[in-house]
Coordinates of C-alpha atoms in Angstrom, one line a residue:
Chain A
X10 CA -0.8 -193.1 -126.5
X11 CA -0.8 -189.4 -127.2
X12 CA -2.9 -187.9 -124.4
X13 CA -4.6 -185.6 -126.9
X14 CA -5.7 -188.7 -128.9
X15 CA -7.1 -190.2 -125.7
X16 CA -9.0 -187.1 -124.9
X17 CA -10.4 -187.0 -128.4
X18 CA -11.6 -190.6 -128.1
X19 CA -13.2 -189.9 -124.7
X20 CA -14.8 -186.8 -126.2
X21 CA -16.3 -188.3 -129.3
X22 CA -17.1 -191.9 -128.4
X23 CA -16.8 -192.4 -124.6
X24 CA -19.1 -189.7 -123.3
X25 CA -22.2 -190.5 -125.5
X26 CA -21.7 -194.2 -125.0
X27 CA -21.6 -193.9 -121.2
X28 CA -24.8 -191.8 -121.1
X29 CA -26.8 -194.1 -123.5
X30 CA -25.4 -197.0 -121.5
X31 CA -26.8 -195.5 -118.3
X32 CA -30.3 -195.3 -119.6
X33 CA -30.3 -198.8 -121.0
X34 CA -28.9 -200.1 -117.7
X35 CA -31.9 -198.5 -115.8
X36 CA -34.1 -201.4 -117.0
X37 CA -31.7 -203.9 -115.6
X38 CA -31.6 -202.1 -112.3
X39 CA -35.4 -202.0 -112.2
X40 CA -35.6 -205.8 -112.3
X41 CA -34.4 -205.8 -108.7
X42 CA -37.7 -204.1 -107.7
X43 CA -41.0 -205.9 -107.6
X44 CA -43.1 -205.5 -110.8
X45 CA -45.6 -203.2 -109.1
X46 CA -43.0 -200.8 -107.7
X47 CA -41.2 -200.3 -111.1
X48 CA -43.3 -197.5 -112.5
X49 CA -42.8 -195.5 -109.3
X50 CA -39.0 -196.0 -109.3
X51 CA -38.4 -195.6 -113.0
X52 CA -38.9 -191.8 -113.3
X53 CA -36.4 -191.2 -110.6
X54 CA -33.7 -193.2 -112.3
X55 CA -34.3 -191.1 -115.5
X56 CA -34.2 -187.9 -113.5
X57 CA -31.2 -188.9 -111.4
X58 CA -28.4 -187.6 -113.6
X59 CA -30.1 -184.2 -114.2
X60 CA -31.1 -183.8 -110.5
X61 CA -27.6 -184.7 -109.4
X62 CA -26.0 -182.1 -111.7
X63 CA -28.5 -179.4 -110.7
X64 CA -27.9 -180.1 -107.1
X65 CA -24.1 -180.1 -107.2
X66 CA -23.7 -177.2 -109.6
X67 CA -26.6 -174.9 -108.7
X68 CA -28.3 -175.7 -105.4
X69 CA -25.4 -176.6 -103.2
X70 CA -23.1 -173.8 -104.3
X71 CA -25.8 -171.2 -104.0
X72 CA -26.3 -172.2 -100.4
X73 CA -22.5 -172.3 -99.9
X74 CA -22.1 -168.8 -101.4
X75 CA -24.8 -167.5 -99.2
X76 CA -23.1 -168.8 -96.1
X77 CA -19.6 -167.8 -97.3
X78 CA -20.9 -164.2 -97.9
X79 CA -21.3 -163.9 -94.1
X80 CA -17.7 -164.9 -93.4
X81 CA -14.4 -163.1 -93.5
X82 CA -11.7 -163.2 -96.1
X83 CA -10.3 -166.6 -95.2
X84 CA -13.7 -168.1 -94.1
X85 CA -12.6 -168.6 -90.5
X86 CA -15.1 -166.3 -88.7
X87 CA -18.7 -165.2 -89.2
X88 CA -18.8 -161.5 -89.5
X89 CA -22.5 -160.9 -90.0
X90 CA -23.4 -158.5 -92.8
X91 CA -20.0 -156.8 -92.9
X92 CA -19.3 -157.8 -96.5
X93 CA -22.7 -156.4 -97.6
X94 CA -22.0 -153.2 -95.6
X95 CA -18.7 -153.0 -97.5
X96 CA -20.4 -153.5 -100.8
X97 CA -22.9 -150.7 -100.3
X98 CA -20.3 -148.4 -98.7
X99 CA -17.2 -148.7 -100.9
X100 CA -16.8 -146.1 -103.6
X101 CA -15.4 -148.7 -106.1
X102 CA -18.3 -151.1 -105.9
X103 CA -20.8 -148.3 -105.8
X104 CA -19.3 -147.0 -109.0
X105 CA -19.7 -150.5 -110.5
X106 CA -23.3 -150.5 -109.3
X107 CA -23.9 -147.1 -111.0
X108 CA -22.4 -148.4 -114.2
X109 CA -24.6 -151.5 -114.1
X110 CA -27.6 -149.2 -113.9
X111 CA -26.4 -147.4 -117.0
X112 CA -25.9 -150.8 -118.6
X113 CA -29.5 -151.9 -117.8
X114 CA -31.2 -148.7 -119.0
X115 CA -29.1 -148.0 -122.0
X116 CA -28.7 -151.6 -123.3
X117 CA -32.5 -152.3 -122.9
X118 CA -33.5 -149.1 -124.7
X119 CA -31.0 -149.5 -127.5
X120 CA -31.4 -153.3 -128.2
X121 CA -35.1 -153.5 -127.8
X122 CA -35.7 -150.1 -129.6
X123 CA -33.4 -150.9 -132.5
X124 CA -34.6 -154.5 -132.6
X125 CA -38.2 -153.4 -133.0
X126 CA -37.3 -150.7 -135.5
X127 CA -35.3 -153.1 -137.6
X128 CA -37.9 -155.8 -137.4
X129 CA -40.6 -153.4 -138.6
X130 CA -38.4 -152.0 -141.4
X131 CA -37.1 -155.2 -142.9
X132 CA -40.7 -156.6 -142.8
X133 CA -41.3 -154.3 -145.8
X134 CA -38.3 -155.2 -148.0
X135 CA -37.8 -158.2 -150.2
X136 CA -34.3 -158.9 -148.9
X137 CA -35.7 -159.3 -145.4
X138 CA -34.0 -162.6 -144.5
X139 CA -30.6 -161.4 -145.7
X140 CA -30.9 -158.1 -143.8
X141 CA -31.9 -160.0 -140.7
X142 CA -28.9 -162.3 -141.0
X143 CA -26.6 -159.4 -141.2
X144 CA -28.0 -157.9 -137.9
X145 CA -28.1 -161.3 -136.3
X146 CA -24.6 -162.7 -137.0
X147 CA -22.8 -160.9 -134.2
X148 CA -24.7 -163.1 -131.8
X149 CA -22.5 -166.0 -132.9
X150 CA -19.3 -164.0 -132.1
X151 CA -17.8 -164.3 -128.7
X152 CA -17.7 -161.2 -126.5
X153 CA -13.9 -161.7 -126.6
X154 CA -13.8 -161.4 -130.4
X155 CA -16.4 -158.6 -130.3
X156 CA -14.1 -156.7 -128.0
X157 CA -11.2 -157.1 -130.4
X158 CA -13.4 -156.0 -133.3
X159 CA -14.5 -152.9 -131.5
X160 CA -11.0 -152.1 -130.0
X161 CA -10.1 -151.6 -133.7
X162 CA -13.2 -149.4 -134.1
X163 CA -12.2 -147.2 -131.1
X164 CA -8.5 -146.8 -131.8
X165 CA -7.4 -143.3 -130.9
X166 CA -4.4 -141.4 -132.4
X167 CA -3.4 -137.9 -131.2
X168 CA -4.7 -135.0 -133.3
X169 CA -2.6 -134.4 -136.4
X170 CA -1.8 -138.1 -137.0
X171 CA -3.8 -140.2 -139.4
X172 CA -6.6 -141.8 -137.5
X173 CA -6.4 -145.6 -137.8
X174 CA -9.6 -146.3 -135.8
X175 CA -12.8 -146.4 -137.9
X176 CA -14.9 -144.2 -135.6
X177 CA -12.3 -141.5 -135.2
X178 CA -11.5 -141.5 -138.8
X179 CA -15.2 -141.0 -139.6
X180 CA -15.7 -138.1 -137.1
X181 CA -12.5 -136.2 -137.4
X182 CA -13.2 -134.7 -140.8
X183 CA -16.5 -133.5 -139.4
X184 CA -14.7 -131.3 -136.9
X185 CA -15.5 -133.4 -133.8
X186 CA -12.6 -135.3 -132.3
X187 CA -10.5 -137.3 -132.5
X188 CA -12.1 -138.5 -129.2
X189 CA -9.9 -140.4 -126.7
X190 CA -12.2 -143.5 -126.6
X191 CA -11.4 -145.9 -123.7
X192 CA -8.1 -144.3 -122.8
X193 CA -8.7 -141.7 -120.1
X194 CA -10.9 -141.8 -117.0
X195 CA -12.7 -138.5 -117.2
X196 CA -14.1 -139.3 -120.5
X197 CA -17.6 -140.2 -119.3
X198 CA -18.7 -142.1 -122.4
X199 CA -16.5 -145.1 -121.8
X200 CA -19.2 -147.2 -120.2
X201 CA -21.6 -146.1 -123.0
X202 CA -19.0 -147.3 -125.5
X203 CA -19.0 -150.8 -124.0
X204 CA -22.8 -150.8 -124.0
X205 CA -22.7 -149.9 -127.7
X206 CA -20.5 -153.0 -128.4
X207 CA -23.0 -155.2 -126.5
X208 CA -25.9 -153.5 -128.4
X209 CA -24.2 -154.5 -131.6
X210 CA -24.2 -158.1 -130.4
X211 CA -27.7 -158.3 -128.9
X212 CA -29.9 -156.3 -131.2
X213 CA -30.2 -159.2 -133.5
X214 CA -31.6 -161.4 -130.7
X215 CA -34.3 -158.8 -129.9
X216 CA -35.0 -158.3 -133.6
X217 CA -35.6 -162.0 -134.3
X218 CA -38.0 -162.5 -131.4
X219 CA -39.9 -159.2 -132.1
X220 CA -40.0 -160.1 -135.8
X221 CA -41.6 -163.5 -135.0
X222 CA -44.3 -161.7 -132.9
X223 CA -44.8 -159.2 -135.7
X224 CA -45.5 -161.9 -138.2
X225 CA -48.2 -163.2 -135.8
X226 CA -50.2 -160.0 -136.1
X227 CA -53.1 -160.4 -138.4
X228 CA -52.2 -158.6 -141.7
X229 CA -55.9 -157.9 -142.4
X230 CA -56.2 -155.9 -139.3
X231 CA -53.3 -153.6 -140.4
X232 CA -54.7 -153.4 -143.9
X233 CA -58.1 -152.4 -142.6
X234 CA -56.7 -149.6 -140.6
X235 CA -54.7 -148.4 -143.6
X236 CA -57.7 -148.5 -145.8
X237 CA -59.6 -146.4 -143.3
X238 CA -56.9 -143.8 -143.8
X239 CA -54.6 -144.4 -140.8
X240 CA -51.1 -143.2 -141.3
X241 CA -48.2 -145.7 -140.8
X242 CA -47.4 -144.0 -137.5
X243 CA -51.0 -144.4 -136.3
X244 CA -51.0 -148.0 -137.4
X245 CA -47.8 -148.5 -135.3
X246 CA -49.0 -146.6 -132.3
X247 CA -52.6 -147.9 -132.3
X248 CA -52.1 -151.6 -133.3
X249 CA -48.6 -152.9 -133.7
X250 CA -47.1 -151.5 -130.5
X251 CA -49.9 -152.6 -128.2
X252 CA -49.8 -156.1 -129.7
X253 CA -46.0 -156.3 -129.4
X254 CA -46.0 -155.2 -125.7
X255 CA -45.9 -158.6 -124.1
X256 CA -43.1 -159.7 -126.4
X257 CA -41.1 -156.5 -125.7
X258 CA -41.5 -157.2 -122.0
X259 CA -40.1 -160.7 -122.3
X260 CA -37.2 -159.5 -124.5
X261 CA -36.5 -156.7 -122.1
X262 CA -36.2 -159.1 -119.1
X263 CA -33.6 -161.2 -121.0
X264 CA -31.6 -158.0 -121.9
X265 CA -31.8 -156.7 -118.3
X266 CA -30.3 -159.9 -117.0
X267 CA -27.6 -159.7 -119.7
X268 CA -26.8 -156.2 -118.5
X269 CA -26.7 -157.2 -114.9
X270 CA -24.3 -160.0 -115.6
X271 CA -22.1 -158.0 -118.0
X272 CA -18.6 -159.3 -117.7
X273 CA -16.6 -160.4 -120.8
X274 CA -16.7 -157.1 -122.7
X275 CA -15.5 -155.2 -119.6
X276 CA -12.9 -157.7 -118.7
X277 CA -11.3 -157.8 -122.2
X278 CA -11.7 -154.2 -123.3
X279 CA -10.8 -152.2 -120.1
X280 CA -10.8 -154.6 -117.1
X281 CA -12.8 -152.1 -115.2
X282 CA -10.4 -149.2 -115.8
X283 CA -11.5 -145.7 -117.0
X284 CA -14.7 -145.7 -115.0
X285 CA -16.1 -148.8 -116.6
X286 CA -16.2 -151.2 -113.6
X287 CA -19.2 -153.5 -113.3
X288 CA -20.3 -155.8 -110.4
X289 CA -19.5 -159.0 -112.2
X290 CA -15.9 -157.9 -112.9
X291 CA -15.5 -156.5 -109.4
X292 CA -16.5 -159.9 -108.1
X293 CA -13.9 -161.6 -110.3
X294 CA -11.2 -159.1 -109.0
X295 CA -12.2 -159.7 -105.4
X296 CA -11.8 -163.5 -105.9
X297 CA -8.6 -163.6 -108.0
X298 CA -6.8 -160.3 -107.4
X299 CA -7.5 -159.8 -103.7
X300 CA -8.4 -163.4 -102.7
X301 CA -11.4 -162.3 -100.6
X302 CA -13.9 -165.0 -101.1
X303 CA -16.2 -163.5 -98.5
X304 CA -16.6 -160.2 -100.4
X305 CA -16.8 -162.0 -103.7
X306 CA -19.6 -164.2 -102.3
X307 CA -21.5 -161.1 -101.1
X308 CA -21.3 -159.5 -104.6
X309 CA -22.6 -162.8 -106.1
X310 CA -25.6 -162.8 -103.8
X311 CA -26.4 -159.2 -104.5
X312 CA -26.3 -160.1 -108.2
X313 CA -28.7 -163.0 -107.7
X314 CA -31.1 -160.9 -105.6
X315 CA -31.2 -158.4 -108.4
X316 CA -31.9 -161.1 -110.9
X317 CA -34.7 -162.9 -109.0
X318 CA -37.6 -160.3 -109.6
X319 CA -36.7 -160.1 -113.3
X320 CA -36.6 -163.8 -113.7
X321 CA -39.8 -164.2 -111.7
X322 CA -41.6 -162.2 -114.4
X323 CA -40.3 -164.6 -117.0
X324 CA -41.2 -167.7 -115.1
X325 CA -44.7 -166.4 -114.4
X326 CA -45.2 -165.9 -118.1
X327 CA -43.9 -169.4 -118.7
X328 CA -46.5 -170.8 -116.3
X329 CA -49.3 -168.8 -117.9
X330 CA -48.2 -170.4 -121.2
X331 CA -48.3 -173.8 -119.7
X332 CA -51.8 -173.2 -118.4
X333 CA -53.0 -172.5 -122.0
X334 CA -51.3 -175.6 -123.4
Chain B
X25 CA -63.0 -159.8 -145.8
X26 CA -63.9 -159.6 -149.5
X27 CA -65.0 -156.0 -149.2
X28 CA -61.6 -155.2 -147.8
X29 CA -59.8 -156.6 -150.7
X30 CA -62.1 -154.8 -153.1
X31 CA -61.7 -151.4 -151.5
X32 CA -57.9 -151.6 -151.3
X33 CA -57.2 -150.4 -154.9
X34 CA -59.6 -147.5 -154.6
X35 CA -57.8 -146.3 -151.5
X36 CA -54.5 -146.2 -153.5
X37 CA -56.0 -144.1 -156.3
X38 CA -58.0 -141.5 -154.2
X39 CA -54.9 -139.5 -153.1
X40 CA -53.2 -138.0 -156.2
X41 CA -49.7 -137.7 -154.8
X42 CA -49.8 -141.2 -153.4
X43 CA -47.6 -143.1 -155.9
X44 CA -44.9 -140.5 -155.9
X45 CA -44.8 -140.1 -152.2
X46 CA -44.9 -143.9 -151.8
X47 CA -42.0 -144.3 -154.1
X48 CA -40.0 -141.7 -152.1
X49 CA -41.0 -143.5 -148.9
X50 CA -39.7 -146.8 -150.4
X51 CA -36.4 -145.1 -151.3
X52 CA -36.0 -143.8 -147.8
X53 CA -36.9 -147.3 -146.4
X54 CA -34.2 -149.0 -148.5
X55 CA -31.7 -146.3 -147.5
X56 CA -32.3 -146.8 -143.8
X57 CA -32.2 -150.6 -144.0
X58 CA -29.0 -150.6 -146.0
X59 CA -27.4 -148.0 -143.8
X60 CA -28.2 -150.2 -140.7
X61 CA -26.8 -153.3 -142.5
X62 CA -23.6 -151.3 -143.3
X63 CA -23.3 -150.2 -139.6
X64 CA -23.6 -153.8 -138.5
X65 CA -21.1 -155.1 -141.1
X66 CA -18.4 -152.5 -141.0
X67 CA -16.8 -153.5 -137.7
X68 CA -16.3 -157.1 -138.7
X69 CA -15.1 -156.2 -142.2
X70 CA -12.6 -153.8 -140.6
X71 CA -11.2 -156.6 -138.5
X72 CA -11.2 -159.0 -141.4
X73 CA -9.2 -156.6 -143.6
X74 CA -6.8 -155.7 -140.8
X75 CA -6.1 -159.4 -140.2
X76 CA -4.4 -159.4 -143.7
X77 CA -2.4 -156.3 -143.3
X78 CA 1.3 -156.1 -142.1
X79 CA 2.2 -154.5 -138.8
X80 CA 3.5 -151.2 -140.2
X81 CA 0.3 -150.6 -142.2
X82 CA -2.0 -151.4 -139.3
X83 CA 0.0 -148.9 -137.1
X84 CA -0.1 -146.0 -139.5
X85 CA -3.3 -146.2 -141.6
X86 CA -6.9 -147.4 -141.4
X87 CA -8.1 -150.7 -142.8
X88 CA -10.0 -148.9 -145.6
X89 CA -6.8 -147.8 -147.2
X90 CA -6.3 -151.4 -148.2
X91 CA -9.0 -150.9 -150.8
X92 CA -6.7 -148.6 -152.7
X93 CA -3.5 -150.6 -152.1
X94 CA -4.6 -154.3 -152.1
X95 CA -0.9 -155.3 -152.8
X96 CA -0.1 -154.8 -149.1
X97 CA -2.3 -157.7 -148.0
X98 CA -0.4 -160.7 -146.7
X99 CA -1.0 -164.0 -144.9
X100 CA 1.9 -163.6 -142.5
X101 CA -0.3 -162.7 -139.5
X102 CA -2.1 -166.0 -139.9
X103 CA 1.0 -168.1 -140.2
X104 CA 2.5 -166.3 -137.2
X105 CA -0.6 -166.7 -135.1
X106 CA -1.0 -170.4 -136.0
X107 CA 2.7 -171.2 -135.5
X108 CA 3.8 -169.2 -132.5
X109 CA 1.0 -167.4 -130.7
X110 CA -0.5 -170.6 -129.3
X111 CA -3.8 -170.3 -131.3
X112 CA -3.8 -173.7 -132.8
X113 CA -3.5 -175.7 -129.5
X114 CA -6.1 -173.3 -128.1
X115 CA -8.4 -174.1 -131.0
X116 CA -8.1 -177.8 -130.2
X117 CA -8.7 -177.1 -126.5
X118 CA -11.9 -175.2 -127.4
X119 CA -13.1 -178.2 -129.4
X120 CA -12.3 -180.7 -126.6
X121 CA -14.1 -178.5 -124.1
X122 CA -17.1 -177.7 -126.3
X123 CA -18.1 -181.1 -127.7
X124 CA -18.7 -182.9 -124.4
X125 CA -20.1 -179.8 -122.8
X126 CA -22.7 -179.8 -125.6
X127 CA -23.4 -183.5 -125.7
X128 CA -23.6 -184.3 -122.0
X129 CA -26.2 -181.7 -121.0
X130 CA -28.4 -182.5 -124.0
X131 CA -28.5 -186.2 -123.3
X132 CA -29.0 -185.7 -119.5
X133 CA -31.7 -183.2 -120.2
X134 CA -33.4 -185.5 -122.7
X135 CA -33.7 -188.3 -120.1
X136 CA -35.2 -185.8 -117.6
X137 CA -37.4 -184.2 -120.2
X138 CA -38.8 -187.6 -121.2
X139 CA -39.5 -188.5 -117.6
X140 CA -41.2 -185.1 -117.1
X141 CA -43.3 -185.5 -120.2
X142 CA -44.3 -189.1 -120.4
X143 CA -44.0 -190.7 -116.9
X144 CA -46.3 -189.8 -114.0
X145 CA -45.0 -189.5 -110.5
X146 CA -46.0 -187.5 -107.5
X147 CA -44.6 -183.9 -107.4
X148 CA -43.8 -183.9 -111.1
X149 CA -45.1 -180.4 -111.8
X150 CA -43.6 -178.9 -108.7
X151 CA -40.2 -180.4 -109.4
X152 CA -40.4 -179.1 -113.0
X153 CA -41.1 -175.6 -111.8
X154 CA -38.2 -175.8 -109.4
X155 CA -35.8 -177.0 -112.1
X156 CA -36.9 -174.1 -114.4
X157 CA -36.7 -171.7 -111.4
X158 CA -33.0 -172.5 -111.1
X159 CA -32.6 -170.3 -114.2
X160 CA -32.4 -167.4 -111.7
X161 CA -29.1 -168.6 -110.3
X162 CA -26.4 -166.5 -111.9
X163 CA -23.2 -168.5 -112.6
X164 CA -21.3 -166.1 -110.3
X165 CA -23.2 -167.5 -107.3
X166 CA -21.7 -170.9 -107.9
X167 CA -18.1 -170.2 -108.5
X168 CA -16.5 -170.2 -105.1
X169 CA -18.0 -173.4 -103.6
X170 CA -17.4 -175.2 -106.9
X171 CA -13.8 -174.2 -107.1
X172 CA -13.3 -175.6 -103.6
X173 CA -15.2 -178.7 -104.5
X174 CA -13.1 -179.2 -107.7
X175 CA -10.0 -178.7 -105.6
X176 CA -10.8 -181.7 -103.5
X177 CA -11.0 -183.9 -106.7
X178 CA -8.0 -182.1 -108.4
X179 CA -10.3 -181.1 -111.2
X180 CA -9.4 -177.4 -111.5
X181 CA -7.5 -176.9 -114.7
X182 CA -8.9 -180.1 -116.3
X183 CA -11.3 -180.2 -119.3
X184 CA -13.5 -182.4 -117.1
X185 CA -14.2 -179.4 -114.8
X186 CA -15.6 -177.5 -117.7
X187 CA -17.7 -180.4 -119.0
X188 CA -19.3 -180.9 -115.6
X189 CA -19.8 -177.2 -114.9
X190 CA -21.3 -176.4 -118.3
X191 CA -23.6 -179.4 -118.0
X192 CA -24.9 -178.2 -114.6
X193 CA -25.3 -174.6 -115.9
X194 CA -27.0 -175.6 -119.2
X195 CA -29.5 -178.1 -117.8
X196 CA -32.4 -175.8 -116.6
X197 CA -32.8 -174.3 -120.0
X198 CA -32.2 -177.6 -121.8
X199 CA -34.8 -179.5 -119.7
X200 CA -37.3 -176.6 -120.1
X201 CA -36.9 -176.6 -123.9
X202 CA -36.9 -180.4 -124.5
X203 CA -39.7 -181.1 -122.0
X204 CA -42.0 -178.6 -123.8
X205 CA -41.1 -180.1 -127.2
X206 CA -41.5 -183.7 -126.1
X207 CA -44.7 -182.9 -124.2
X208 CA -46.3 -181.7 -127.4
X209 CA -45.6 -184.9 -129.4
X210 CA -48.7 -186.9 -130.1
X211 CA -49.7 -189.1 -127.2
X212 CA -51.1 -191.9 -129.4
X213 CA -47.6 -192.7 -130.7
X214 CA -46.3 -193.5 -127.2
X215 CA -49.5 -195.3 -126.2
X216 CA -49.5 -197.6 -129.1
X217 CA -45.8 -198.3 -128.7
X218 CA -46.4 -199.2 -125.1
X219 CA -49.3 -201.5 -126.1
X220 CA -47.0 -203.2 -128.6
X221 CA -44.7 -204.0 -125.6
X222 CA -42.0 -201.3 -126.2
X223 CA -40.2 -200.4 -123.0
X224 CA -39.6 -196.8 -122.1
X225 CA -36.0 -197.1 -123.2
X226 CA -37.1 -198.2 -126.7
X227 CA -39.8 -195.4 -126.8
X228 CA -37.2 -192.9 -125.8
X229 CA -34.4 -194.0 -128.2
X230 CA -36.7 -195.0 -131.2
X231 CA -39.5 -192.4 -130.9
X232 CA -38.9 -189.5 -128.6
X233 CA -35.3 -188.7 -129.5
X234 CA -35.8 -188.8 -133.3
X235 CA -39.0 -186.8 -133.1
X236 CA -37.3 -184.2 -131.0
X237 CA -34.4 -183.6 -133.4
X238 CA -35.5 -180.0 -134.3
X239 CA -35.5 -178.9 -130.6
X240 CA -32.2 -180.8 -130.0
X241 CA -30.6 -179.1 -133.0
X242 CA -31.6 -175.7 -131.7
X243 CA -30.3 -176.6 -128.3
X244 CA -27.1 -178.0 -129.6
X245 CA -26.3 -174.9 -131.5
X246 CA -27.2 -172.8 -128.5
X247 CA -25.1 -174.7 -126.1
X248 CA -22.2 -175.0 -128.6
X249 CA -22.1 -171.3 -129.2
X250 CA -22.4 -170.6 -125.5
X251 CA -19.6 -172.9 -124.5
X252 CA -17.3 -172.0 -127.4
X253 CA -17.7 -168.3 -126.7
X254 CA -17.6 -168.6 -123.0
X255 CA -14.8 -166.7 -121.3
X256 CA -15.9 -166.4 -117.6
X257 CA -16.5 -170.1 -116.7
X258 CA -13.2 -171.0 -118.5
X259 CA -11.3 -168.3 -116.6
X260 CA -12.7 -169.5 -113.3
X261 CA -12.1 -173.3 -113.6
X262 CA -9.2 -173.5 -116.0
X263 CA -7.6 -170.1 -116.7
X264 CA -5.5 -169.7 -113.6
X265 CA -4.8 -173.3 -112.8
X266 CA -3.7 -174.6 -116.1
X267 CA -2.9 -172.3 -119.1
X268 CA -2.1 -175.4 -121.2
X269 CA -5.8 -176.3 -121.3
X270 CA -7.0 -172.7 -122.0
X271 CA -9.6 -172.3 -124.8
X272 CA -9.4 -169.7 -127.5
X273 CA -11.4 -167.0 -125.6
X274 CA -8.8 -166.9 -122.8
X275 CA -5.8 -166.9 -125.2
X276 CA -7.3 -164.1 -127.3
X277 CA -8.2 -162.1 -124.2
X278 CA -4.7 -162.5 -122.9
X279 CA -3.3 -161.3 -126.2
X280 CA -5.4 -158.1 -125.8
X281 CA -3.9 -157.6 -122.3
X282 CA -0.3 -158.4 -123.0
X283 CA 0.3 -157.2 -126.5
X284 CA 0.2 -153.4 -126.4
X285 CA 2.2 -153.0 -129.5
X286 CA 1.4 -156.3 -131.2
X287 CA -2.0 -155.4 -132.5
X288 CA -1.5 -156.6 -136.0
X289 CA -1.8 -160.3 -135.2
X290 CA -4.6 -159.8 -132.7
X291 CA -7.0 -159.4 -135.6
X292 CA -6.0 -162.7 -137.2
X293 CA -6.3 -164.5 -133.8
X294 CA -9.7 -163.0 -133.2
X295 CA -10.9 -164.0 -136.7
X296 CA -9.7 -167.6 -136.2
X297 CA -11.6 -167.8 -133.0
X298 CA -14.8 -166.7 -134.8
X299 CA -14.4 -169.0 -137.8
X300 CA -16.1 -172.1 -136.4
X301 CA -19.0 -170.5 -134.6
X302 CA -19.7 -168.4 -137.6
X303 CA -19.7 -171.4 -139.9
X304 CA -22.0 -173.4 -137.6
X305 CA -24.2 -170.4 -137.2
X306 CA -24.6 -169.5 -140.8
X307 CA -25.3 -173.1 -141.9
X308 CA -27.8 -173.9 -139.1
X309 CA -29.3 -170.4 -138.5
X310 CA -32.8 -171.6 -139.1
X311 CA -32.7 -174.0 -136.1
X312 CA -31.1 -171.4 -133.9
X313 CA -33.7 -168.8 -134.6
X314 CA -36.5 -171.4 -133.9
X315 CA -34.7 -172.2 -130.6
X316 CA -34.5 -168.7 -129.3
X317 CA -38.0 -167.7 -130.4
X318 CA -39.4 -170.8 -128.8
X319 CA -37.5 -170.5 -125.5
X320 CA -36.6 -166.9 -124.8
X321 CA -36.6 -167.6 -121.1
X322 CA -32.9 -168.2 -120.9
X323 CA -31.1 -165.3 -119.2

């Protein structure tokens, strides 16, 4: 049989059948146990597949990476914190770290700011759902395809030649440019350009969540303020913004984590060249270009330590929500 | 409340310049909204138009010139990409990777979510917090030990590697979302089923799963898009070991790196890679929005 056909059959029929089969089989397994013990055993049979996956793919490797980060390139000797000392002393990784800070600040300000602005603006027009779809659609596009889309936006031709990139064609008649986007190192906007591409993708995410929170604000409250003569700006500053703050905080944590983990856009558009390196890409290069799993592990652990406080905020909020329920 | 409604019209009439200024304000509002929409649409439209233009045209003029010379448009990029650039096999690979990597985590998470929501056992809440807490683990932290583990079982380069890895990675969020949804279903339904002698398996398959369809739909779209659009995980477990099984994201990313001069068919390739997620997304957007609004914890 054609191997592709076999794969297709496994994919469509085999996988769901095995999983449903497992849960049906648990009741047969339970018969082995005395009647009274069954309620105590049953939950663990239901949890077993999930816990096994979580252990093998998240818990065990995290511990493994932590240990590996204390070993040398080939994993033969423990070298203490040398890999971390390298990370915080090497000009390449420090440059990547600096770029990640730019990513965090700029991406959060741009996506959350624009997301809020758009959510508030489209709330007042009748084609709101269409407008929101337009802003939201890039979220379905892979970072790889988004990179291709924006490489076409950023194309640079030398002055005097017809500009084929949308951005340079737009700015050249205005007397600025053409600008050498993503082609030379000392052009300090390169990282910012990559952040703009990601902003294009993620603003819709922020907009949708902020918009949902906006709809939850009591309309009579806003109307009362307007009747009392408050300007739109005062209504925003005094009522809308304070009420949106918890939502903005939650959205920001998601974006900060996205910025910390930034990889695809950098890998596809520049592969870290032209001063655009980020830590996730430098980890990939340590692993596959230099074969140094020790250093790669250290970078991964630094990344996780940076994410923990941000995620802790999120999980605390989740627990607070649970308490209300 | 009634006094508010009554006073609203008078407020509008007290300021004489109100209507004019308001109309100007409306005009400005529409202008800004439409401008923002244009900014968001133009990059994709540019790619779409370029994907139908011949090499010489793409090299020498911008996509917008096609508006004035629509005769230059051609399908040759698509026939080339589908025939020779390896896009069609990659499309099938992406499907083979994405379908199980969506189905497995949702079913496994549904079992766990049902146990967390409707069975009582010691340590239930603590265990649930630990599971959700695993959201802090960035995928990067798992790559090196998992590659070495997969090497033992000769899984690197196989679809199976990605099915398993994506299941592990997707579970914390999936369990979180489904457990919250299942937990909010009416208790009476499950109690009366139990009194009528229904086993947990029956309750799960006949009651819990069907009633959880909205959350499952949101999750399915989420996971489908995540896996279909994933580049990093595929690069780590398949990319280097077995290019034959590479999904679209890897093939398109490689085209960017290796082409240099061959930009013209890159646009067509990228557009083909976007076609399915865009179709899924546009038809099921409602569920997707509900999903991210309900569970914006995922990082």
